JSON list of C-alpha atoms in Angstrom, two decimals:
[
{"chain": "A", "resi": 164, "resn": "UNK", "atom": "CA", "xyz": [0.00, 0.00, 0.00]},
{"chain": "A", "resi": 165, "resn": "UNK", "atom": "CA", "xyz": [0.90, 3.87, -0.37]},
{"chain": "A", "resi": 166, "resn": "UNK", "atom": "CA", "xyz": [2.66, 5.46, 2.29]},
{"chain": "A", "resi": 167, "resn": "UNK", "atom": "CA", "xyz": [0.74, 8.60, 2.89]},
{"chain": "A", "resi": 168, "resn": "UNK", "atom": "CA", "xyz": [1.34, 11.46, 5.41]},
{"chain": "A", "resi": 169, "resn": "UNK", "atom": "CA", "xyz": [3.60, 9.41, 7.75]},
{"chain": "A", "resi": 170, "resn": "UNK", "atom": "CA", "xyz": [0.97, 6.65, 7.82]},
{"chain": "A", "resi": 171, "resn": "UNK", "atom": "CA", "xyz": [2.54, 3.86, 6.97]},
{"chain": "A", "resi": 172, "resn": "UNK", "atom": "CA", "xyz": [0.31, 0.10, 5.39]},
{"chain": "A", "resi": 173, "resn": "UNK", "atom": "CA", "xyz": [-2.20, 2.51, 5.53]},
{"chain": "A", "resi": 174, "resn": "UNK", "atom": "CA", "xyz": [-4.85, 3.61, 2.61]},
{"chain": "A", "resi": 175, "resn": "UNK", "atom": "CA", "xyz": [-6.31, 7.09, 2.96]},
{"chain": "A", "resi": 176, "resn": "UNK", "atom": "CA", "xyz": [-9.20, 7.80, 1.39]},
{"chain": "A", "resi": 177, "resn": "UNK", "atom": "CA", "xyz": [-10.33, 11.51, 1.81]},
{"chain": "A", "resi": 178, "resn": "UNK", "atom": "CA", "xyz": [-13.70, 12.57, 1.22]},
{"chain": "A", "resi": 179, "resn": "UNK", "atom": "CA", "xyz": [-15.31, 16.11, 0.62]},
{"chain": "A", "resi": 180, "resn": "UNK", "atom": "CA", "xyz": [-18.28, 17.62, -0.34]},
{"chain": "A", "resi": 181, "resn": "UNK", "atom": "CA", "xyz": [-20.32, 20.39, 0.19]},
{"chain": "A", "resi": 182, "resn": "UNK", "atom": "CA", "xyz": [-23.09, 20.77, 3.61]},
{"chain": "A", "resi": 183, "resn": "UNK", "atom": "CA", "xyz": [-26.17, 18.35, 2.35]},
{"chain": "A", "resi": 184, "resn": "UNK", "atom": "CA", "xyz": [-24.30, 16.36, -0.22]},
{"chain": "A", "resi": 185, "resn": "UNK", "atom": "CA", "xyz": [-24.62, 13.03, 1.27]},
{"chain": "A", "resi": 186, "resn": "UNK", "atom": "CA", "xyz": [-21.14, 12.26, 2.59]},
{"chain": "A", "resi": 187, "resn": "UNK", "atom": "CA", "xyz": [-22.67, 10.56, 5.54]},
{"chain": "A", "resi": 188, "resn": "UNK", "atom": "CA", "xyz": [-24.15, 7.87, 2.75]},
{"chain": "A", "resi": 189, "resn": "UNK", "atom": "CA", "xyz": [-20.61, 7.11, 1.23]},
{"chain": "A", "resi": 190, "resn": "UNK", "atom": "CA", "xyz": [-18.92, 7.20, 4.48]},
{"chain": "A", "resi": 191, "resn": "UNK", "atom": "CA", "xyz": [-21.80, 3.97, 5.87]},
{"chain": "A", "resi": 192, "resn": "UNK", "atom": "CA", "xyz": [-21.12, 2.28, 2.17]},
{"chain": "A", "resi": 193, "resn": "UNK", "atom": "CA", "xyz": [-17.19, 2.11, 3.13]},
{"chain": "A", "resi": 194, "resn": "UNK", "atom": "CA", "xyz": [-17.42, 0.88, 6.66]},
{"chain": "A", "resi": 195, "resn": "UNK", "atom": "CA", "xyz": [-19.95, -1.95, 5.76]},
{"chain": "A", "resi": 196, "resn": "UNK", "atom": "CA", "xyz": [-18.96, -3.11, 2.46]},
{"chain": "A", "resi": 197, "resn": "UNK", "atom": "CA", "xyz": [-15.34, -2.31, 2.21]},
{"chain": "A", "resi": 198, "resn": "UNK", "atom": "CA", "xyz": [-14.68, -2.37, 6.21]},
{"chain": "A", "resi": 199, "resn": "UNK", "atom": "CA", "xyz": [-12.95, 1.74, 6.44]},
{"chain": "A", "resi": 200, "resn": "UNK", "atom": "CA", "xyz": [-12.57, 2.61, 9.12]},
{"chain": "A", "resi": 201, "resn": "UNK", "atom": "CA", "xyz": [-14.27, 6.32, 9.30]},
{"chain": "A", "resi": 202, "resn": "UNK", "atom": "CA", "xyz": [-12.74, 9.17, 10.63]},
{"chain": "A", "resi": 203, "resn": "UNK", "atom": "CA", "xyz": [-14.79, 12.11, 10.09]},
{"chain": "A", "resi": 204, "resn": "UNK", "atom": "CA", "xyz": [-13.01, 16.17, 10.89]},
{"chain": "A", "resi": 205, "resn": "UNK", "atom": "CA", "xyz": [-16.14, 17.97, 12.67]},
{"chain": "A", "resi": 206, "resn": "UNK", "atom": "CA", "xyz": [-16.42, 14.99, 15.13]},
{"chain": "A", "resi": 207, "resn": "UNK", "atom": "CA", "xyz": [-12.52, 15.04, 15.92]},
{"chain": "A", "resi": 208, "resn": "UNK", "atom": "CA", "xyz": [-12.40, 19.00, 15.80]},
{"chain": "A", "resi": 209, "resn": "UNK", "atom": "CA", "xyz": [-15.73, 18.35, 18.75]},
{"chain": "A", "resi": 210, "resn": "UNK", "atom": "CA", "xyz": [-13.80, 15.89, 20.88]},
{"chain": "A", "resi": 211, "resn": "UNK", "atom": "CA", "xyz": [-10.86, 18.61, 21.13]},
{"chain": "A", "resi": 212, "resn": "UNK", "atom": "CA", "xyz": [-12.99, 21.32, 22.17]},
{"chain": "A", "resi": 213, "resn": "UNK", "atom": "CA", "xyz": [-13.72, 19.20, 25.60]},
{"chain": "A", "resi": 214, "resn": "UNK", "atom": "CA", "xyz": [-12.84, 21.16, 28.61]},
{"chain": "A", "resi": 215, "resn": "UNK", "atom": "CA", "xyz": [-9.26, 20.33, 29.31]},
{"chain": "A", "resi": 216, "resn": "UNK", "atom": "CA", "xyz": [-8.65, 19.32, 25.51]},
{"chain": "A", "resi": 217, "resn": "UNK", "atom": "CA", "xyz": [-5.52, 21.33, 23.27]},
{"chain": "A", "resi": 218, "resn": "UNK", "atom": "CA", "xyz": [-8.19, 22.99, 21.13]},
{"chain": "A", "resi": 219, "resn": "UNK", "atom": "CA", "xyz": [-10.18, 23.89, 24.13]},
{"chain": "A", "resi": 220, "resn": "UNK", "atom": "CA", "xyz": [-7.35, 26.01, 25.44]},
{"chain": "A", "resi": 221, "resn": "UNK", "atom": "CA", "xyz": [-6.45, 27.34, 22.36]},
{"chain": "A", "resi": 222, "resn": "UNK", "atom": "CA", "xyz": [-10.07, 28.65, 21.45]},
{"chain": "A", "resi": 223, "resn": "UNK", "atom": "CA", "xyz": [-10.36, 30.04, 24.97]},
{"chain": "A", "resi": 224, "resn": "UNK", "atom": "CA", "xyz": [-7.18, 31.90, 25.27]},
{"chain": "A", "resi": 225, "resn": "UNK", "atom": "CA", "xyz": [-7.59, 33.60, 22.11]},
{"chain": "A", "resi": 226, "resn": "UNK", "atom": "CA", "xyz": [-11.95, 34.36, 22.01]},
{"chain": "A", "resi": 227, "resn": "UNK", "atom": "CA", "xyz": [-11.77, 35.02, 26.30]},
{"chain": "A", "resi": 228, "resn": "UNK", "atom": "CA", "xyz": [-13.91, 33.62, 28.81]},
{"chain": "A", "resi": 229, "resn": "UNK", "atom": "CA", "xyz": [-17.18, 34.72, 26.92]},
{"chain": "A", "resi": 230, "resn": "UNK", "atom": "CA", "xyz": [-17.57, 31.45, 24.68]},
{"chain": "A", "resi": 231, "resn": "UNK", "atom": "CA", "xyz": [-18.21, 29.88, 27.94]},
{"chain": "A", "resi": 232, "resn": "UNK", "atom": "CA", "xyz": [-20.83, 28.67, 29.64]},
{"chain": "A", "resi": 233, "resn": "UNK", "atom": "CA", "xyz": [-21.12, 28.85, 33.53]},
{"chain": "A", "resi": 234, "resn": "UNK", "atom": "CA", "xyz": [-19.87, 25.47, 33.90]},
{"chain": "A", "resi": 235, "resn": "UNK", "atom": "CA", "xyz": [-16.41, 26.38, 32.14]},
{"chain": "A", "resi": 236, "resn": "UNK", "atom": "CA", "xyz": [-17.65, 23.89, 28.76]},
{"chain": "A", "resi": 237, "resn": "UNK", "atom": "CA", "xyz": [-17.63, 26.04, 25.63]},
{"chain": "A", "resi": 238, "resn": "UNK", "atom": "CA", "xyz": [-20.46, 27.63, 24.28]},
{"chain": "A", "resi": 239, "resn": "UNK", "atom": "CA", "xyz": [-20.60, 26.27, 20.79]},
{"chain": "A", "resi": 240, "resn": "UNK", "atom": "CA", "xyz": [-23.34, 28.49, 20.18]},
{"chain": "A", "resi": 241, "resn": "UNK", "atom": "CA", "xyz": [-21.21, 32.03, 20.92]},
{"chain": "A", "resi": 242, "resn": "UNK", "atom": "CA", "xyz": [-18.14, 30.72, 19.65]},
{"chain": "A", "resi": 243, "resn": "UNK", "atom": "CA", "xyz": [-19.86, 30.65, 16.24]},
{"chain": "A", "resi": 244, "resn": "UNK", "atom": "CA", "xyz": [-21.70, 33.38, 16.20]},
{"chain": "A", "resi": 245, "resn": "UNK", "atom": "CA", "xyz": [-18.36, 35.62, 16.90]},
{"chain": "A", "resi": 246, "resn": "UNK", "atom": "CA", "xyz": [-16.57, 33.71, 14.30]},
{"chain": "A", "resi": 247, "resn": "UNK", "atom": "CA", "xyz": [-19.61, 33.62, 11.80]},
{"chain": "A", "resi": 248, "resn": "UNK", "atom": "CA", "xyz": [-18.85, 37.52, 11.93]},
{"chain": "A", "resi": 249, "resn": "UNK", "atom": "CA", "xyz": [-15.57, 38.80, 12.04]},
{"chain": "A", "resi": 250, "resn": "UNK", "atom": "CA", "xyz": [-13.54, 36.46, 8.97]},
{"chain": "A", "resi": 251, "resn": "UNK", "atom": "CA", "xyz": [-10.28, 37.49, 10.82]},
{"chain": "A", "resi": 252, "resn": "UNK", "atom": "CA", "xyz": [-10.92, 35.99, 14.33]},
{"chain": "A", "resi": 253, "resn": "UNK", "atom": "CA", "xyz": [-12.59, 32.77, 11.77]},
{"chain": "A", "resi": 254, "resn": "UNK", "atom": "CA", "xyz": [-9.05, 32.70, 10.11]},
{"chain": "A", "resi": 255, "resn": "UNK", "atom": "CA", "xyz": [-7.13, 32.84, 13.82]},
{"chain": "A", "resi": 256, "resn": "UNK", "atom": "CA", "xyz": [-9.78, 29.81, 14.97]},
{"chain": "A", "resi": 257, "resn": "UNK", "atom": "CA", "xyz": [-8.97, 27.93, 12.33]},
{"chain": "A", "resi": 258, "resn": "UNK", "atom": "CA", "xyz": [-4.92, 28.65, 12.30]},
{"chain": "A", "resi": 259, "resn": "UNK", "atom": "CA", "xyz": [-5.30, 27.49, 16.13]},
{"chain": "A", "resi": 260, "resn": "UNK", "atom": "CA", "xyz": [-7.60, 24.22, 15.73]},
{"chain": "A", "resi": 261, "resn": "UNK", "atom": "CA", "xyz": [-6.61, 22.99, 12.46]},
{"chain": "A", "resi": 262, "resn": "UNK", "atom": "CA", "xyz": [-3.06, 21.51, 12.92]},
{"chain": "A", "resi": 263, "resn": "UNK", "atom": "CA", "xyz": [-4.62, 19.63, 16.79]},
{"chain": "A", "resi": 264, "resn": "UNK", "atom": "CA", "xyz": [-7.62, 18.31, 14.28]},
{"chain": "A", "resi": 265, "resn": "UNK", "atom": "CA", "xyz": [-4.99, 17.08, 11.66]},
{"chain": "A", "resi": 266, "resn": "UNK", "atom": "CA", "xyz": [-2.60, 15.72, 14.37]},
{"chain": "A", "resi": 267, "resn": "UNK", "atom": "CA", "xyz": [-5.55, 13.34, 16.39]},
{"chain": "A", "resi": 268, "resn": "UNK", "atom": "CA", "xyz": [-7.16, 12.56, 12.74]},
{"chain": "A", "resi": 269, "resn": "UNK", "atom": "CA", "xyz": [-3.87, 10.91, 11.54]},
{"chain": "A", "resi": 270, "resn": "UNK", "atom": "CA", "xyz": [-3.16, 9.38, 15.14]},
{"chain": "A", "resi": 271, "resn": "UNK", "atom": "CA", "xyz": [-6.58, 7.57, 15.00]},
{"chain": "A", "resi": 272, "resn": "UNK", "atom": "CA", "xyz": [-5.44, 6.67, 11.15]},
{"chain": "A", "resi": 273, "resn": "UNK", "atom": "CA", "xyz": [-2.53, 5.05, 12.66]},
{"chain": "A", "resi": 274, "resn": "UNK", "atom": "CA", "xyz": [-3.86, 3.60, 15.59]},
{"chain": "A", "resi": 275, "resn": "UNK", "atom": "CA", "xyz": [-6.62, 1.77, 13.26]},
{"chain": "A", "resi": 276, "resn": "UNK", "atom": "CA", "xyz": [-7.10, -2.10, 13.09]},
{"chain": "A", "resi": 277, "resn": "UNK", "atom": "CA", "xyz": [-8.08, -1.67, 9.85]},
{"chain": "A", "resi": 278, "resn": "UNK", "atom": "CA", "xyz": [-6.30, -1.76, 6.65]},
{"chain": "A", "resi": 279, "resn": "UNK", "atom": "CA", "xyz": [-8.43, 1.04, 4.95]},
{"chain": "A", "resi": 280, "resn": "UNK", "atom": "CA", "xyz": [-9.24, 4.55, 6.65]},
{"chain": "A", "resi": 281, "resn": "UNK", "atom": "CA", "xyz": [-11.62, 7.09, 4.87]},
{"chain": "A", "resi": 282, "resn": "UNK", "atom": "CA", "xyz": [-11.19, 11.24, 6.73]},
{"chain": "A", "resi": 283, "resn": "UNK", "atom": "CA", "xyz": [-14.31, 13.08, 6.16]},
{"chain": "A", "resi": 284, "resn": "UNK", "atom": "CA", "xyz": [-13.98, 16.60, 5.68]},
{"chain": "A", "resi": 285, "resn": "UNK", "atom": "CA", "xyz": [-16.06, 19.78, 4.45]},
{"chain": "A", "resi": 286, "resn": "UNK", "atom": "CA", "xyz": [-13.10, 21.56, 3.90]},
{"chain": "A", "resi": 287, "resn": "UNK", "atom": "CA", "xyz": [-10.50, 21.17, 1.09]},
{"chain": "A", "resi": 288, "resn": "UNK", "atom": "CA", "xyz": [-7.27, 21.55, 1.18]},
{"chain": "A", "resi": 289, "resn": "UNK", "atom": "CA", "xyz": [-3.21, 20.76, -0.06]},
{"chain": "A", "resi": 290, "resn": "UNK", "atom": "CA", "xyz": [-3.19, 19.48, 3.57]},
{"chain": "A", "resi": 291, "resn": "UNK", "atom": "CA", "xyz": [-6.01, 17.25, 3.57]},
{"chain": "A", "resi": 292, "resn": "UNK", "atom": "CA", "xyz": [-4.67, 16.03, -0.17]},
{"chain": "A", "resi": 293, "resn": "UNK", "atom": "CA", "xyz": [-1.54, 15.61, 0.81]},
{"chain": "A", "resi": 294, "resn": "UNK", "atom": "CA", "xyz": [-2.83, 12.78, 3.44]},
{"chain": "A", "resi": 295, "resn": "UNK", "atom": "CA", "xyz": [-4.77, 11.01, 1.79]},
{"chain": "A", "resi": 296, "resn": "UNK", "atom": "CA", "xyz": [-4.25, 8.06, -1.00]},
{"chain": "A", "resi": 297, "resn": "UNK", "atom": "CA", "xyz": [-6.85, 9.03, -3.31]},
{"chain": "A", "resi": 298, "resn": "UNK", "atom": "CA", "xyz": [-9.90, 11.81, -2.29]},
{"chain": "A", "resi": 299, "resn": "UNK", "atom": "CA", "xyz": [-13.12, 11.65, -3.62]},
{"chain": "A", "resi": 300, "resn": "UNK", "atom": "CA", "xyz": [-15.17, 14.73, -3.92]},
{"chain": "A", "resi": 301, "resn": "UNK", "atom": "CA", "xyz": [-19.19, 14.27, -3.32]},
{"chain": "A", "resi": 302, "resn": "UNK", "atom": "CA", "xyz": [-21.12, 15.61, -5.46]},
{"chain": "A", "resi": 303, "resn": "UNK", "atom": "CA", "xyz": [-24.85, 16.77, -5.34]},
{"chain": "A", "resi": 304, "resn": "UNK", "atom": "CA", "xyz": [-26.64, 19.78, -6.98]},
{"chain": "A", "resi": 305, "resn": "UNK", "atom": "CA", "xyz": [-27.71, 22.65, -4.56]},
{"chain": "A", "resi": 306, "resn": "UNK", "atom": "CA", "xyz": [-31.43, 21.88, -4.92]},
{"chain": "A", "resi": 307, "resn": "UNK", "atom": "CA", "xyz": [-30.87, 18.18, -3.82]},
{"chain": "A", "resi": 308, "resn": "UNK", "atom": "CA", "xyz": [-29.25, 19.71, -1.14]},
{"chain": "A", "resi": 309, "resn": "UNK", "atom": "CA", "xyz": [-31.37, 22.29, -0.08]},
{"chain": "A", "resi": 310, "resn": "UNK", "atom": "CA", "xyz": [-34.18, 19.92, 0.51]},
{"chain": "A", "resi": 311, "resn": "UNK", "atom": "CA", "xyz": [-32.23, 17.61, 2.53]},
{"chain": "A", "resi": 312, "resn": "UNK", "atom": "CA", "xyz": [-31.28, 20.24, 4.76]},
{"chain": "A", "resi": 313, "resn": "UNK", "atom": "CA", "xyz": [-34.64, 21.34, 4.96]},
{"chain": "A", "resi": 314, "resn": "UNK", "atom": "CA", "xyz": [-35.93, 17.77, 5.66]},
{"chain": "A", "resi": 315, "resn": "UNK", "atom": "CA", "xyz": [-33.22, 15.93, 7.71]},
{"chain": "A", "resi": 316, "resn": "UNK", "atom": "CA", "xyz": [-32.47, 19.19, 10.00]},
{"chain": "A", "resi": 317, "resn": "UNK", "atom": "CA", "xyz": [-35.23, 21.57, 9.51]},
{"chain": "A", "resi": 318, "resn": "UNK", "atom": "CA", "xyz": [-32.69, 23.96, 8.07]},
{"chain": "A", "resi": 319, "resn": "UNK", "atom": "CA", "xyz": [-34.20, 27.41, 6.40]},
{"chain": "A", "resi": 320, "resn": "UNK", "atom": "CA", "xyz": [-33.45, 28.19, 2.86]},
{"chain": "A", "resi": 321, "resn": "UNK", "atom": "CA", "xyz": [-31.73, 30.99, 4.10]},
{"chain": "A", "resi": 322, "resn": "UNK", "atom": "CA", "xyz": [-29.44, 29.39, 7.01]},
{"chain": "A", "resi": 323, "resn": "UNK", "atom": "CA", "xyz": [-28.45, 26.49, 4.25]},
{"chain": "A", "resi": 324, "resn": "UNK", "atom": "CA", "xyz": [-27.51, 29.30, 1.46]},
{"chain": "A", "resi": 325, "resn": "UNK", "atom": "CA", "xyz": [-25.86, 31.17, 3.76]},
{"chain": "A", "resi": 326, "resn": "UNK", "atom": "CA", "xyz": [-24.00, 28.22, 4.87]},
{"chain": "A", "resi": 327, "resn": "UNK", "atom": "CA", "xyz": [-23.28, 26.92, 1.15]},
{"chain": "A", "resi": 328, "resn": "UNK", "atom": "CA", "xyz": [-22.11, 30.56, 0.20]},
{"chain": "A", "resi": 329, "resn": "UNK", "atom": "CA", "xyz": [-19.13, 30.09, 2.93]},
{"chain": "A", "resi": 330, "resn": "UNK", "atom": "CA", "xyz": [-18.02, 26.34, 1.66]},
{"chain": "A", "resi": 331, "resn": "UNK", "atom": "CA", "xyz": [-15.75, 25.89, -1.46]},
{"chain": "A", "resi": 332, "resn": "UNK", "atom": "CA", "xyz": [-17.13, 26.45, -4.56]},
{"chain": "A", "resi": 333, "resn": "UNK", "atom": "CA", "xyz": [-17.67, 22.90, -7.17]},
{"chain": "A", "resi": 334, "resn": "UNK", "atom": "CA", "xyz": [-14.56, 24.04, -9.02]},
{"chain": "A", "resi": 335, "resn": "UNK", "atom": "CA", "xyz": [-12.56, 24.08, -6.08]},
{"chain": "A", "resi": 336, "resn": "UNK", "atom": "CA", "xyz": [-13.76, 20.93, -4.61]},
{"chain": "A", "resi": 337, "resn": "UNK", "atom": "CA", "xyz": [-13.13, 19.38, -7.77]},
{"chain": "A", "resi": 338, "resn": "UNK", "atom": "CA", "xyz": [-9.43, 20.43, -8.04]},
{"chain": "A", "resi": 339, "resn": "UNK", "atom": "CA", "xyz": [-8.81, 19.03, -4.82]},
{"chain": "A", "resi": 340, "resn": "UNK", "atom": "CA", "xyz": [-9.78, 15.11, -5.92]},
{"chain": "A", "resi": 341, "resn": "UNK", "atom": "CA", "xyz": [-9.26, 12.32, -8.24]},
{"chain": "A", "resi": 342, "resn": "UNK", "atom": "CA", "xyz": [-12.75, 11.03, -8.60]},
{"chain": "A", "resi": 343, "resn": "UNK", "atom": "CA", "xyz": [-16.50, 12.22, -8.34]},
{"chain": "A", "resi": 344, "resn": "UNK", "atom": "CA", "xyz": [-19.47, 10.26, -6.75]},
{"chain": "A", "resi": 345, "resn": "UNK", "atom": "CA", "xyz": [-22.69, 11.86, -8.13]},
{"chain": "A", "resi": 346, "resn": "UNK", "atom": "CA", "xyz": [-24.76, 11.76, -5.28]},
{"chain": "A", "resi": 347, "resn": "UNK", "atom": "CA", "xyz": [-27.98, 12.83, -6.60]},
{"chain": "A", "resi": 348, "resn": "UNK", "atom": "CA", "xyz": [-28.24, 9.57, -8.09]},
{"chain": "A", "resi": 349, "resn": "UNK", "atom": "CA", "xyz": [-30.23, 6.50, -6.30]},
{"chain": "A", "resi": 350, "resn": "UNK", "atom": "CA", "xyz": [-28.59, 4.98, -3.63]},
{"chain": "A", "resi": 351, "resn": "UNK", "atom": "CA", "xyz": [-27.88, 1.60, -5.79]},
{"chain": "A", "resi": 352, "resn": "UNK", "atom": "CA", "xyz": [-26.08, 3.89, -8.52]},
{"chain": "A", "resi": 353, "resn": "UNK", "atom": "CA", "xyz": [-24.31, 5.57, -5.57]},
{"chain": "A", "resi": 354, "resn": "UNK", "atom": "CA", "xyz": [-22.92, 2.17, -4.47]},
{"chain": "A", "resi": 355, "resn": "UNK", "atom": "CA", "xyz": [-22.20, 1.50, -7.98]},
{"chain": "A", "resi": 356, "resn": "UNK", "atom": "CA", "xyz": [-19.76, 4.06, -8.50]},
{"chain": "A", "resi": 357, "resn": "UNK", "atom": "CA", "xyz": [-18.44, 3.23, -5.53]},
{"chain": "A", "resi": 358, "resn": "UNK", "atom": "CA", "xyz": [-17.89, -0.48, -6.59]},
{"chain": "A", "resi": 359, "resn": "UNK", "atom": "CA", "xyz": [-16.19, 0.87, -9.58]},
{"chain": "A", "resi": 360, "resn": "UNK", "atom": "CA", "xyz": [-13.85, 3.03, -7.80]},
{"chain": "A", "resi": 361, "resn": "UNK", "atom": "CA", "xyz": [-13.11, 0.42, -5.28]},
{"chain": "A", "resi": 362, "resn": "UNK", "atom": "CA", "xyz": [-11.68, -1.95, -8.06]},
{"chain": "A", "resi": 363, "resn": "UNK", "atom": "CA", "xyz": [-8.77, 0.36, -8.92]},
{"chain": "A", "resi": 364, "resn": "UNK", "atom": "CA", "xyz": [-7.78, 0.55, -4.66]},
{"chain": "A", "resi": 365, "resn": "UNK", "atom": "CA", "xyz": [-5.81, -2.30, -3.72]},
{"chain": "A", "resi": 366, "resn": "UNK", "atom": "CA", "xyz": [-7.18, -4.84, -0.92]}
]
C-alpha cells in the first residue's frame, strides 16, 4: 500500500463535499462493504474542544472567557456566532484548531485495526490532499441539497444558502480530488460508482 502522510500500510481515502451532499451515505457504504474505518473532521475538531482538551485552550485563550458557559464547557453556540462575523478571528480559529484536528485525525489513522481509513472533511485543502491516497469529492446539486437540509435538519433556505455561500465552490472541490461520486443519483447507482472506484484501490 501507499505510504501517505507518515501513515505507513495505511490507505487514505479523503472525502469532501459540500453541507447536504450526502457524505454521511458514502462514508456507511465504506465501513460496511469495504470495512474503512471512518474518521470524520467535525467529530474530531468536537472531541478537542472538551474542557481540558488542546483545542479547548487554544479557542479560549484567544476568544476570552465569553464562549463559555457557567460550567467552564464552551459555548458552541457564541463561539460561532463571533466567528460567523468577524472572517479574521474565523481565520485565527482555524490557524489554532486545524493543525490539533490534523494531528488526532492521523493518530486515529494510525492507531486503526483496519487496513483502509476514509477522513471526512467539508473543507478542502493541499493538507487534507496531501494525506490522503486518493480523495473523492461528493457531489450533489444545490437543490438536492437544499431539501435535505430542509428535511433531515429543519434547516431554512436561508441558514443552508448562507452556509453553502461560505463552503468551497464545485470548481474548487473538484481540483482538490481524483474522482466524483454523483450523489444525486439512487442509492444503488451511488454504491455502484463506488464499486467501480473500489476496483482500482488495492485490498
Amino acid at each position: 500500500m501507499e505510504e501517505c502522510g507518515n501513515v505507513k500500510d495505511k490507505f487514505i481515502l479523503g472525502i469532501t463535499g459540500g453541507v447536504g451532499s450526502g457524505k454521511s451515505r458514502i462514508l456507511d457504504i465504506l465501513q460496511r462493504d469495504y470495512g474503512f474505518h471512518v474518521i470524520q473532521a467535525d467529530q474530531v475538531a468536537k472531541g478537542l474542544m472538551e474542557p481540558g482538551m488542546e483545542g479547548y485552550h487554544a479557542v479560549v485563550d484567544y476568544l476570552g472567557p465569553s464562549v463559555l458557559n457557567e460550567d467552564r464547557s464552551l459555548d458552541r453556540a457564541v463561539m460561532a456566532d463571533i466567528i460567523f462575523h468577524d472572517p479574521v478571528k474565523r481565520r485565527r480559529v482555524d490557524e489554532l484548531t486545524h493543525p490539533l484536528v490534523w494531528k488526532a485525525a492521523m493518530k486515529e489513522a494510525r492507531e486503526a485495526r483496519e487496513g483502509r481509513v476514509v477522513i471526512e472533511a467539508a473543507i478542502p485543502s493541499k493538507e487534507f490532499r496531501d494525506k490522503c491516497s486518493k480523495m473523492w469529492y461528493v457531489y450533489t446539486s444545490r437543490e438536492n441539497r437544499m431539501e435535505r437540509l430542509k428535511t433531515g435538519r429543519g434547516y431554512t433556505r436561508e441558514k443552508t444558502l448562507s452556509i453553502m455561500d461560505n463552503q468551497a465552490s464545485d470548481e474548487v472541490f473538484r481540483s482538490f480530488c481524483d474522482s466524483v461520486i454523483d450523489n444525486d443519483k439512487s442509492l444503488e447507482e451511488t454504491r455502484m460508482q463506488i464499486a467501480a472506484l473500489m476496483r482500482h484501490i488495492s485490498p
